[in-house]
Amino acid sequence: MALHDWNHDGKKDWQDDFIEYQIYKDATEQKNNSSYTPRNGISTFGAILSMVGGLFLGAMIVALFAGDNVENVPVIITIILWIICSAVLAVFCDNHGI
């Protein structure tokens, strides 16, 4: 039964039901035809892969550029590289459905 007297005839009848159904149908079809497509996001495997891979990539970059002076590299540099490498790997995993 309609919630509103859409045709203003003083009663809520089948005509109001039909009008309300058309309004509901138009409102829900608009959501289905939008250009927005929801994404599922990154999987647990992709998140673990990006964190572990980011750690190894960050450590390799520090080792590559520091050479024999790895002990003298501040820890914050390694952490920042870990975050950057993990973020890049997470975007890669998300784009490829991993």
Tab-separated table of C-alpha atoms in Angstrom:
chain	number	residue	atom	x	y	z
A	1	MET	CA	0.000	0.000	0.000
A	2	ALA	CA	1.279	3.455	-0.892
A	3	LEU	CA	2.702	5.697	1.778
A	4	HIS	CA	1.486	8.904	0.107
A	5	ASP	CA	-1.509	10.049	-1.915
A	6	TRP	CA	0.482	10.807	-5.061
A	7	ASN	CA	-2.422	11.785	-7.355
A	8	HIS	CA	-4.178	13.809	-4.621
A	9	ASP	CA	-7.569	12.164	-5.044
A	10	GLY	CA	-8.102	11.776	-1.296
A	11	LYS	CA	-7.369	8.065	-1.016
A	12	LYS	CA	-4.369	5.778	-1.204
A	13	ASP	CA	-5.365	3.272	-3.870
A	14	TRP	CA	-3.777	1.126	-6.587
A	15	GLN	CA	-2.942	4.202	-8.659
A	16	ASP	CA	-0.837	5.577	-5.822
A	17	ASP	CA	0.789	2.141	-5.454
A	18	PHE	CA	1.689	2.183	-9.145
A	19	ILE	CA	3.138	5.714	-8.981
A	20	GLU	CA	5.150	4.863	-5.862
A	21	TYR	CA	6.444	1.684	-7.498
A	22	GLN	CA	7.618	3.665	-10.536
A	23	ILE	CA	9.404	6.160	-8.283
A	24	TYR	CA	11.102	3.307	-6.412
A	25	LYS	CA	12.015	1.553	-9.656
A	26	ASP	CA	13.537	4.713	-11.154
A	27	ALA	CA	15.494	5.427	-7.966
A	28	THR	CA	16.987	1.938	-7.761
A	29	GLU	CA	17.788	1.675	-11.483
A	30	GLN	CA	19.809	4.874	-11.289
A	31	LYS	CA	22.122	3.239	-8.757
A	32	ASN	CA	22.603	0.182	-10.972
A	33	ASN	CA	23.456	2.247	-14.069
A	34	SER	CA	26.006	4.530	-12.415
A	35	SER	CA	29.641	4.496	-13.469
A	36	TYR	CA	30.740	3.603	-9.930
A	37	THR	CA	31.883	0.017	-9.615
A	38	PRO	CA	32.717	-1.111	-6.097
A	39	ARG	CA	36.009	-2.871	-5.601
A	40	ASN	CA	36.701	-5.636	-3.169
A	41	GLY	CA	40.052	-4.235	-2.099
A	42	ILE	CA	43.243	-6.033	-1.303
A	43	SER	CA	43.169	-9.595	0.012
A	44	THR	CA	44.839	-10.800	3.184
A	45	PHE	CA	47.508	-12.512	1.124
A	46	GLY	CA	48.142	-9.281	-0.778
A	47	ALA	CA	48.433	-7.322	2.468
A	48	ILE	CA	50.923	-9.794	3.953
A	49	LEU	CA	52.834	-9.918	0.668
A	50	SER	CA	53.064	-6.130	0.520
A	51	MET	CA	54.277	-5.825	4.118
A	52	VAL	CA	56.913	-8.562	3.882
A	53	GLY	CA	57.941	-7.568	0.367
A	54	GLY	CA	58.130	-3.930	1.426
A	55	LEU	CA	60.424	-4.832	4.292
A	56	PHE	CA	62.759	-6.761	1.992
A	57	LEU	CA	62.682	-4.070	-0.703
A	58	GLY	CA	63.400	-1.337	1.846
A	59	ALA	CA	66.269	-3.335	3.335
A	60	MET	CA	67.690	-4.024	-0.135
A	61	ILE	CA	67.557	-0.343	-1.060
A	62	VAL	CA	69.333	0.634	2.163
A	63	ALA	CA	71.946	-2.095	1.657
A	64	LEU	CA	72.410	-1.102	-1.983
A	65	PHE	CA	72.995	2.594	-1.312
A	66	ALA	CA	74.704	2.349	2.080
A	67	GLY	CA	77.178	-0.347	1.085
A	68	ASP	CA	79.387	-1.226	4.033
A	69	ASN	CA	77.954	1.554	6.231
A	70	VAL	CA	74.558	-0.070	6.840
A	71	GLU	CA	74.998	0.311	10.597
A	72	ASN	CA	75.217	4.095	10.222
A	73	VAL	CA	71.869	4.475	8.396
A	74	PRO	CA	69.212	5.916	10.722
A	75	VAL	CA	66.349	3.547	11.506
A	76	ILE	CA	63.787	6.144	10.418
A	77	ILE	CA	65.132	5.945	6.852
A	78	THR	CA	64.584	2.177	6.809
A	79	ILE	CA	61.056	2.592	8.221
A	80	ILE	CA	60.157	5.261	5.655
A	81	LEU	CA	61.461	3.055	2.832
A	82	TRP	CA	59.491	0.116	4.263
A	83	ILE	CA	56.279	2.169	4.246
A	84	ILE	CA	56.852	3.455	0.710
A	85	CYS	CA	57.747	0.035	-0.707
A	86	SER	CA	54.797	-1.604	1.085
A	87	ALA	CA	52.403	1.017	-0.255
A	88	VAL	CA	53.659	0.525	-3.810
A	89	LEU	CA	53.311	-3.249	-3.494
A	90	ALA	CA	49.827	-2.885	-1.973
A	91	VAL	CA	48.676	-0.791	-4.929
A	92	PHE	CA	50.166	-3.356	-7.286
A	93	CYS	CA	48.389	-6.215	-5.474
A	94	ASP	CA	45.096	-4.301	-5.436
A	95	ASN	CA	45.265	-3.503	-9.148
A	96	HIS	CA	46.076	-7.103	-10.059
A	97	GLY	CA	43.507	-8.693	-7.731
A	98	ILE	CA	46.018	-10.354	-5.453
